[in-house]
Short mmCIF file of N, CA and C in Angstrom, two decimals:
data_model
loop_
_atom_site.label_atom_id
_atom_site.label_comp_id
_atom_site.label_asym_id
_atom_site.label_seq_id
_atom_site.Cartn_x
_atom_site.Cartn_y
_atom_site.Cartn_z
N UNK A 1 59.75 -47.27 27.66
CA UNK A 1 59.85 -47.50 26.19
C UNK A 1 59.55 -48.99 26.12
N UNK A 2 58.44 -49.01 25.12
CA UNK A 2 57.90 -50.52 24.78
C UNK A 2 58.99 -51.17 23.88
N UNK A 3 58.93 -52.55 23.87
CA UNK A 3 59.73 -53.33 23.07
C UNK A 3 59.66 -52.90 21.54
N UNK A 4 58.64 -52.57 21.04
CA UNK A 4 58.30 -52.13 19.76
C UNK A 4 59.08 -50.92 19.48
N UNK A 5 58.80 -49.88 20.35
CA UNK A 5 59.49 -48.53 20.19
C UNK A 5 60.99 -48.69 19.95
N UNK A 6 61.47 -49.54 21.04
CA UNK A 6 62.90 -49.62 21.02
C UNK A 6 63.41 -50.34 19.84
N UNK A 7 62.78 -51.24 19.20
CA UNK A 7 63.31 -52.03 18.06
C UNK A 7 63.05 -51.05 16.93
N UNK A 8 62.14 -50.40 16.82
CA UNK A 8 61.94 -49.37 15.64
C UNK A 8 63.14 -48.19 15.73
N UNK A 9 63.29 -47.99 16.98
CA UNK A 9 64.45 -46.91 17.01
C UNK A 9 65.85 -47.53 16.69
N UNK A 10 65.99 -48.71 17.04
CA UNK A 10 67.31 -49.30 16.75
C UNK A 10 67.44 -49.46 15.25
N UNK A 11 66.25 -49.84 14.77
CA UNK A 11 66.27 -50.10 13.27
C UNK A 11 66.47 -48.66 12.39
N UNK A 12 65.92 -47.57 12.87
CA UNK A 12 66.07 -46.20 12.40
C UNK A 12 67.55 -45.78 12.54
N UNK A 13 68.09 -46.04 13.73
CA UNK A 13 69.58 -45.78 13.96
C UNK A 13 70.57 -46.20 13.03
N UNK A 14 70.07 -47.62 12.70
CA UNK A 14 71.03 -48.47 11.88
C UNK A 14 70.86 -47.95 10.39
N UNK A 15 69.67 -47.71 9.93
CA UNK A 15 69.43 -47.20 8.57
C UNK A 15 70.21 -45.74 8.49
N UNK A 16 70.07 -44.99 9.55
CA UNK A 16 70.61 -43.61 9.19
C UNK A 16 72.20 -43.77 9.24
N UNK A 17 72.71 -44.71 10.08
CA UNK A 17 74.22 -44.99 9.99
C UNK A 17 74.68 -45.47 8.63
N UNK A 18 73.87 -46.28 8.15
CA UNK A 18 74.20 -46.89 6.79
C UNK A 18 74.16 -45.76 5.61
N UNK A 19 73.19 -44.88 5.97
CA UNK A 19 72.84 -43.68 4.82
C UNK A 19 74.11 -42.91 4.83
N UNK A 20 74.70 -42.54 6.04
CA UNK A 20 75.90 -41.77 6.17
C UNK A 20 77.03 -42.38 5.26
N UNK A 21 77.22 -43.66 5.68
CA UNK A 21 78.40 -44.53 5.03
C UNK A 21 78.19 -44.45 3.50
N UNK A 22 76.80 -44.71 3.01
CA UNK A 22 76.62 -44.66 1.73
C UNK A 22 76.73 -43.29 0.92
N UNK A 23 76.59 -42.32 1.76
CA UNK A 23 76.89 -40.91 1.13
C UNK A 23 78.28 -40.63 1.08
N UNK A 24 79.04 -41.09 2.10
CA UNK A 24 80.62 -40.90 2.05
C UNK A 24 81.22 -41.69 0.79
N UNK A 25 80.63 -43.07 0.62
CA UNK A 25 81.19 -43.89 -0.36
C UNK A 25 80.81 -43.28 -1.88
N UNK A 26 79.57 -42.63 -1.89
CA UNK A 26 79.16 -41.93 -3.09
C UNK A 26 80.13 -40.93 -3.48
N UNK A 27 80.48 -40.09 -2.36
CA UNK A 27 81.45 -39.09 -2.66
C UNK A 27 82.82 -39.32 -3.24
N UNK A 28 83.18 -40.64 -2.90
CA UNK A 28 84.60 -41.21 -3.29
C UNK A 28 84.31 -41.92 -4.59
N UNK A 29 83.16 -42.16 -5.00
CA UNK A 29 83.00 -43.18 -6.25
C UNK A 29 83.10 -42.59 -7.51
N UNK A 30 83.53 -41.37 -7.55
CA UNK A 30 83.49 -40.58 -8.96
C UNK A 30 85.09 -40.29 -9.02
N UNK A 31 85.62 -40.56 -10.30
CA UNK A 31 87.21 -40.07 -10.60
C UNK A 31 87.39 -38.58 -10.58
N UNK A 32 86.23 -37.77 -11.02
CA UNK A 32 86.39 -36.34 -11.02
C UNK A 32 86.45 -35.88 -9.52
N UNK A 33 85.75 -36.30 -8.82
CA UNK A 33 85.56 -35.99 -7.29
C UNK A 33 86.96 -36.44 -6.54
N UNK A 34 87.61 -37.41 -6.96
CA UNK A 34 88.90 -37.77 -6.39
C UNK A 34 89.88 -36.86 -6.98
N UNK A 35 89.79 -36.42 -8.14
CA UNK A 35 90.90 -35.43 -8.71
C UNK A 35 90.51 -34.10 -7.87
N UNK A 36 89.38 -33.79 -7.73
CA UNK A 36 89.21 -32.45 -6.92
C UNK A 36 89.68 -32.68 -5.53
N UNK A 37 89.63 -33.77 -4.88
CA UNK A 37 90.08 -34.06 -3.46
C UNK A 37 91.65 -33.89 -3.56
N UNK A 38 92.24 -34.29 -4.61
CA UNK A 38 93.72 -34.28 -4.95
C UNK A 38 94.08 -32.80 -4.95
N UNK A 39 93.37 -31.98 -5.48
CA UNK A 39 93.68 -30.46 -5.73
C UNK A 39 93.70 -29.84 -4.36
N UNK A 40 92.51 -30.22 -3.68
CA UNK A 40 92.31 -29.74 -2.42
C UNK A 40 93.35 -30.07 -1.42
N UNK A 41 93.94 -31.16 -1.53
CA UNK A 41 95.10 -31.59 -0.69
C UNK A 41 96.23 -30.62 -0.59
N UNK A 42 96.38 -29.75 -1.62
CA UNK A 42 97.46 -28.72 -1.58
C UNK A 42 96.96 -27.61 -0.88
N UNK A 43 95.77 -27.43 -0.47
CA UNK A 43 95.14 -26.20 0.20
C UNK A 43 93.93 -25.72 -0.40
N UNK A 44 93.42 -24.70 0.04
CA UNK A 44 92.12 -24.13 -0.27
C UNK A 44 92.13 -23.75 -1.93
N UNK A 45 91.14 -23.80 -2.48
CA UNK A 45 90.92 -23.46 -3.77
C UNK A 45 89.54 -22.91 -4.10
N UNK A 46 89.48 -21.96 -4.90
CA UNK A 46 88.31 -21.40 -5.48
C UNK A 46 87.74 -22.61 -6.57
N UNK A 47 86.46 -22.40 -6.88
CA UNK A 47 85.99 -23.14 -8.00
C UNK A 47 86.61 -22.74 -9.29
N UNK A 48 86.78 -21.48 -9.46
CA UNK A 48 87.38 -20.94 -10.64
C UNK A 48 88.92 -21.71 -10.81
N UNK A 49 89.63 -21.71 -9.74
CA UNK A 49 90.96 -22.42 -9.64
C UNK A 49 90.81 -23.90 -10.24
N UNK A 50 89.80 -24.57 -9.49
CA UNK A 50 89.58 -26.03 -9.98
C UNK A 50 89.26 -26.23 -11.44
N UNK A 51 88.35 -25.43 -11.93
CA UNK A 51 88.01 -25.57 -13.34
C UNK A 51 89.02 -25.46 -14.19
N UNK A 52 89.96 -24.31 -13.91
CA UNK A 52 91.36 -24.27 -14.68
C UNK A 52 92.09 -25.47 -14.54
N UNK A 53 92.28 -26.00 -13.32
CA UNK A 53 93.13 -27.06 -13.12
C UNK A 53 92.85 -28.28 -13.86
N UNK A 54 91.42 -28.61 -13.71
CA UNK A 54 90.73 -29.71 -14.14
C UNK A 54 90.26 -29.76 -15.57
N UNK A 55 90.27 -28.46 -16.15
CA UNK A 55 89.73 -28.28 -17.62
C UNK A 55 88.29 -28.71 -17.66
N UNK A 56 87.49 -28.44 -16.60
CA UNK A 56 85.90 -28.78 -16.47
C UNK A 56 85.20 -27.65 -16.45
N UNK A 57 83.88 -27.69 -16.87
CA UNK A 57 82.90 -26.57 -16.84
C UNK A 57 82.84 -26.08 -15.21
N UNK A 58 82.53 -24.89 -14.98
CA UNK A 58 82.31 -24.50 -13.60
C UNK A 58 81.19 -25.02 -13.03
N UNK A 59 79.96 -25.41 -13.83
CA UNK A 59 78.86 -26.21 -13.28
C UNK A 59 79.04 -27.51 -12.86
N UNK A 60 80.17 -28.16 -13.61
CA UNK A 60 80.50 -29.53 -13.36
C UNK A 60 81.27 -29.46 -11.97
N UNK A 61 82.20 -28.62 -11.97
CA UNK A 61 82.86 -28.60 -10.56
C UNK A 61 82.12 -28.21 -9.59
N UNK A 62 81.15 -27.32 -9.68
CA UNK A 62 80.32 -26.89 -8.44
C UNK A 62 79.31 -28.13 -8.09
N UNK A 63 78.98 -28.77 -9.11
CA UNK A 63 78.15 -29.81 -8.70
C UNK A 63 78.84 -31.00 -7.87
N UNK A 64 80.07 -31.28 -8.38
CA UNK A 64 80.77 -32.18 -7.65
C UNK A 64 81.25 -31.73 -6.21
N UNK A 65 81.66 -30.33 -6.05
CA UNK A 65 81.96 -29.88 -4.69
C UNK A 65 80.70 -29.99 -3.91
N UNK A 66 79.47 -29.78 -4.38
CA UNK A 66 78.20 -29.80 -3.55
C UNK A 66 78.14 -31.26 -3.04
N UNK A 67 78.35 -32.18 -3.86
CA UNK A 67 78.38 -33.76 -3.33
C UNK A 67 79.41 -33.80 -2.23
N UNK A 68 80.54 -33.30 -2.50
CA UNK A 68 81.56 -33.62 -1.56
C UNK A 68 81.39 -32.90 -0.30
N UNK A 69 80.67 -31.79 -0.24
CA UNK A 69 80.33 -31.00 0.89
C UNK A 69 79.25 -31.70 1.65
N UNK A 70 78.17 -32.19 0.84
CA UNK A 70 77.01 -32.98 1.48
C UNK A 70 77.50 -34.23 2.27
N UNK A 71 78.43 -34.95 1.53
CA UNK A 71 78.88 -36.04 2.37
C UNK A 71 80.16 -35.89 3.52
N UNK A 72 80.52 -34.50 3.68
CA UNK A 72 81.39 -34.34 4.73
C UNK A 72 82.83 -34.31 4.31
N UNK A 73 83.14 -34.46 3.06
CA UNK A 73 84.53 -34.44 2.58
C UNK A 73 85.29 -33.25 2.52
N UNK A 74 84.44 -32.19 2.21
CA UNK A 74 85.04 -30.79 2.00
C UNK A 74 84.24 -29.87 2.71
N UNK A 75 84.93 -28.62 3.08
CA UNK A 75 84.16 -27.51 3.69
C UNK A 75 84.31 -26.35 2.89
N UNK A 76 83.62 -25.34 3.04
CA UNK A 76 83.76 -24.20 2.26
C UNK A 76 83.57 -22.90 3.16
N UNK A 77 84.03 -21.88 2.95
CA UNK A 77 84.05 -20.66 3.44
C UNK A 77 83.94 -19.57 2.56
N UNK A 78 83.17 -18.43 2.91
CA UNK A 78 83.11 -17.28 1.92
C UNK A 78 84.44 -16.43 2.15
N UNK A 79 84.80 -16.00 0.88
CA UNK A 79 85.95 -15.08 0.70
C UNK A 79 85.37 -14.06 -0.22
N UNK A 80 84.70 -12.85 0.24
CA UNK A 80 84.24 -12.05 -0.80
C UNK A 80 83.13 -12.64 -1.39
N UNK A 81 82.99 -12.51 -2.74
CA UNK A 81 81.88 -13.02 -3.43
C UNK A 81 82.21 -14.56 -3.90
N UNK A 82 83.62 -15.03 -3.58
CA UNK A 82 83.88 -16.40 -3.96
C UNK A 82 83.78 -17.27 -2.66
N UNK A 83 83.75 -18.56 -2.86
CA UNK A 83 83.87 -19.53 -1.77
C UNK A 83 85.22 -20.37 -1.91
N UNK A 84 85.72 -20.59 -0.80
CA UNK A 84 87.08 -21.22 -0.68
C UNK A 84 86.71 -22.63 -0.24
N UNK A 85 87.24 -23.62 -1.03
CA UNK A 85 86.83 -25.05 -0.55
C UNK A 85 88.21 -25.67 -0.15
N UNK A 86 88.14 -26.51 0.99
CA UNK A 86 89.24 -27.36 1.51
C UNK A 86 88.72 -28.72 2.05
N UNK A 87 89.67 -29.54 2.23
CA UNK A 87 89.43 -30.67 2.77
C UNK A 87 88.81 -30.70 4.19
N UNK A 88 87.74 -31.36 4.60
CA UNK A 88 87.19 -31.25 5.95
C UNK A 88 88.22 -31.88 6.91
N UNK A 89 88.58 -33.04 6.58
CA UNK A 89 89.46 -33.92 7.55
C UNK A 89 90.57 -34.67 6.79
N UNK A 90 91.69 -33.99 6.42
CA UNK A 90 92.66 -34.71 5.44
C UNK A 90 93.11 -35.92 6.13
N UNK A 91 93.35 -36.03 7.34
CA UNK A 91 93.91 -37.36 8.02
C UNK A 91 92.97 -38.53 7.91
N UNK A 92 91.61 -38.06 8.13
CA UNK A 92 90.67 -39.11 8.10
C UNK A 92 90.42 -39.75 6.64
N UNK A 93 90.46 -38.77 5.67
CA UNK A 93 90.38 -39.10 4.23
C UNK A 93 91.46 -40.04 3.86
N UNK A 94 92.59 -39.64 4.27
CA UNK A 94 93.85 -40.56 3.85
C UNK A 94 93.81 -42.08 4.63
N UNK A 95 93.32 -42.04 5.88
CA UNK A 95 93.08 -43.34 6.55
C UNK A 95 92.12 -44.09 5.92
N UNK A 96 91.17 -43.50 5.31
CA UNK A 96 90.04 -44.33 4.68
C UNK A 96 90.54 -44.85 3.47
N UNK A 97 91.28 -43.97 2.66
CA UNK A 97 91.84 -44.48 1.35
C UNK A 97 92.90 -45.46 1.61
N UNK A 98 93.70 -45.43 2.68
CA UNK A 98 94.54 -46.46 2.89
C UNK A 98 93.96 -47.80 3.33
N UNK A 99 92.82 -47.66 3.98
CA UNK A 99 92.16 -48.91 4.28
C UNK A 99 91.54 -49.38 3.07
N UNK A 100 90.93 -48.60 2.14
CA UNK A 100 90.49 -49.11 0.84
C UNK A 100 91.54 -49.80 -0.03
N UNK A 101 92.81 -49.32 0.15
CA UNK A 101 93.86 -49.93 -0.65
C UNK A 101 94.02 -51.25 -0.25
N UNK A 102 94.00 -51.32 0.96
CA UNK A 102 94.06 -52.75 1.68
C UNK A 102 92.95 -53.75 1.29
N UNK A 103 91.91 -53.22 1.40
CA UNK A 103 90.71 -53.97 1.20
C UNK A 103 90.62 -54.49 -0.33
N UNK A 104 90.97 -53.68 -1.13
CA UNK A 104 90.67 -54.10 -2.61
C UNK A 104 91.88 -54.83 -3.14
N UNK A 105 92.96 -54.84 -2.25
CA UNK A 105 94.11 -55.81 -2.35
C UNK A 105 94.89 -55.52 -3.89
N UNK A 106 94.98 -54.32 -4.18
CA UNK A 106 95.84 -53.98 -5.31
C UNK A 106 97.16 -54.53 -5.25
N UNK A 107 97.72 -55.04 -6.37
CA UNK A 107 99.03 -55.63 -6.43
C UNK A 107 100.07 -54.45 -6.10
N UNK A 108 101.38 -54.85 -5.58
CA UNK A 108 102.41 -53.81 -5.40
C UNK A 108 102.53 -53.15 -6.65
N UNK A 109 102.28 -53.58 -7.80
CA UNK A 109 102.55 -52.89 -9.18
C UNK A 109 101.53 -51.60 -9.33
N UNK A 110 100.42 -51.77 -8.73
CA UNK A 110 99.33 -50.77 -8.82
C UNK A 110 98.99 -50.28 -7.39
N UNK A 111 99.46 -50.49 -6.53
CA UNK A 111 99.22 -50.04 -5.17
C UNK A 111 99.08 -48.50 -5.07
N UNK A 112 98.05 -48.11 -4.29
CA UNK A 112 97.57 -46.76 -4.20
C UNK A 112 98.61 -46.05 -3.30
N UNK A 113 99.39 -45.07 -3.85
CA UNK A 113 100.31 -44.49 -2.99
C UNK A 113 99.62 -43.35 -2.18
N UNK A 114 99.74 -43.47 -0.75
CA UNK A 114 99.01 -42.58 0.21
C UNK A 114 99.69 -41.28 0.36
N UNK A 115 100.52 -40.83 -0.60
CA UNK A 115 101.26 -39.60 -0.36
C UNK A 115 100.87 -38.65 -1.42
N UNK A 116 100.11 -38.97 -2.26
CA UNK A 116 99.77 -38.01 -3.47
C UNK A 116 98.58 -38.75 -4.27
N UNK A 117 98.12 -38.12 -5.28
CA UNK A 117 97.17 -38.63 -5.95
C UNK A 117 97.84 -39.07 -7.40
N UNK A 118 97.30 -40.03 -7.80
CA UNK A 118 97.89 -40.80 -9.17
C UNK A 118 96.88 -41.50 -9.92
N UNK A 119 97.19 -41.79 -11.22
CA UNK A 119 96.46 -42.66 -12.01
C UNK A 119 96.60 -44.04 -11.83
N UNK A 120 95.59 -44.88 -11.80
CA UNK A 120 95.76 -46.27 -11.60
C UNK A 120 95.10 -46.88 -12.95
N UNK A 121 95.88 -47.81 -13.57
CA UNK A 121 95.47 -48.35 -14.67
C UNK A 121 95.24 -49.88 -14.53
N UNK A 122 94.15 -50.24 -15.18
CA UNK A 122 93.78 -51.72 -15.13
C UNK A 122 92.41 -52.03 -15.04
N UNK A 123 91.92 -53.10 -15.57
CA UNK A 123 90.48 -53.23 -15.62
C UNK A 123 89.79 -53.20 -14.28
N UNK A 124 88.73 -52.42 -14.37
CA UNK A 124 87.76 -52.28 -13.03
C UNK A 124 88.40 -51.36 -11.97
N UNK A 125 89.54 -50.81 -12.31
CA UNK A 125 90.16 -49.96 -11.32
C UNK A 125 89.80 -48.32 -11.62
N UNK A 126 89.83 -47.48 -10.48
CA UNK A 126 89.53 -46.16 -10.67
C UNK A 126 90.61 -45.62 -11.55
N UNK A 127 90.28 -44.41 -12.25
CA UNK A 127 91.18 -43.84 -12.98
C UNK A 127 92.11 -42.95 -12.14
N UNK A 128 91.50 -42.34 -11.19
CA UNK A 128 92.38 -41.43 -10.40
C UNK A 128 92.03 -41.79 -8.75
N UNK A 129 93.26 -41.90 -7.94
CA UNK A 129 92.92 -42.15 -6.61
C UNK A 129 93.63 -41.25 -5.79
N UNK A 130 93.26 -40.96 -4.59
CA UNK A 130 93.81 -40.19 -3.58
C UNK A 130 95.08 -40.67 -2.98
N UNK A 131 96.19 -39.66 -3.00
CA UNK A 131 97.28 -40.01 -2.21
C UNK A 131 97.53 -38.85 -1.34
N UNK A 132 98.10 -38.98 0.06
CA UNK A 132 98.13 -37.89 0.82
C UNK A 132 99.47 -37.00 0.43
#
């Protein structure tokens, strides 16, 4: 392998790695998707169940689930004509959100509780956050 080919390959691998991270963080960057993840924390749900819980249109929930599936946060399986959605890796998601909690340095008053989902209030803060 020539030096140029190796450098190109290393650059390509680095870009792909950053792309995967960007997709993951994009999936977590929306309060509605965080609310969906919160509901999936309790177990599998159909799109219909999520629309009822969240009060959102089916098309909206489906679009958010598609994003979450594409970035690897949820999985789906067929059950008859419906799809059942669940968290792909609950422990990894909780660890990631715990690290985010540490990184953003939320004060004790607004600290993300990693045992459930809750609303966080304050300027520049997400409306909803994931708690295990």
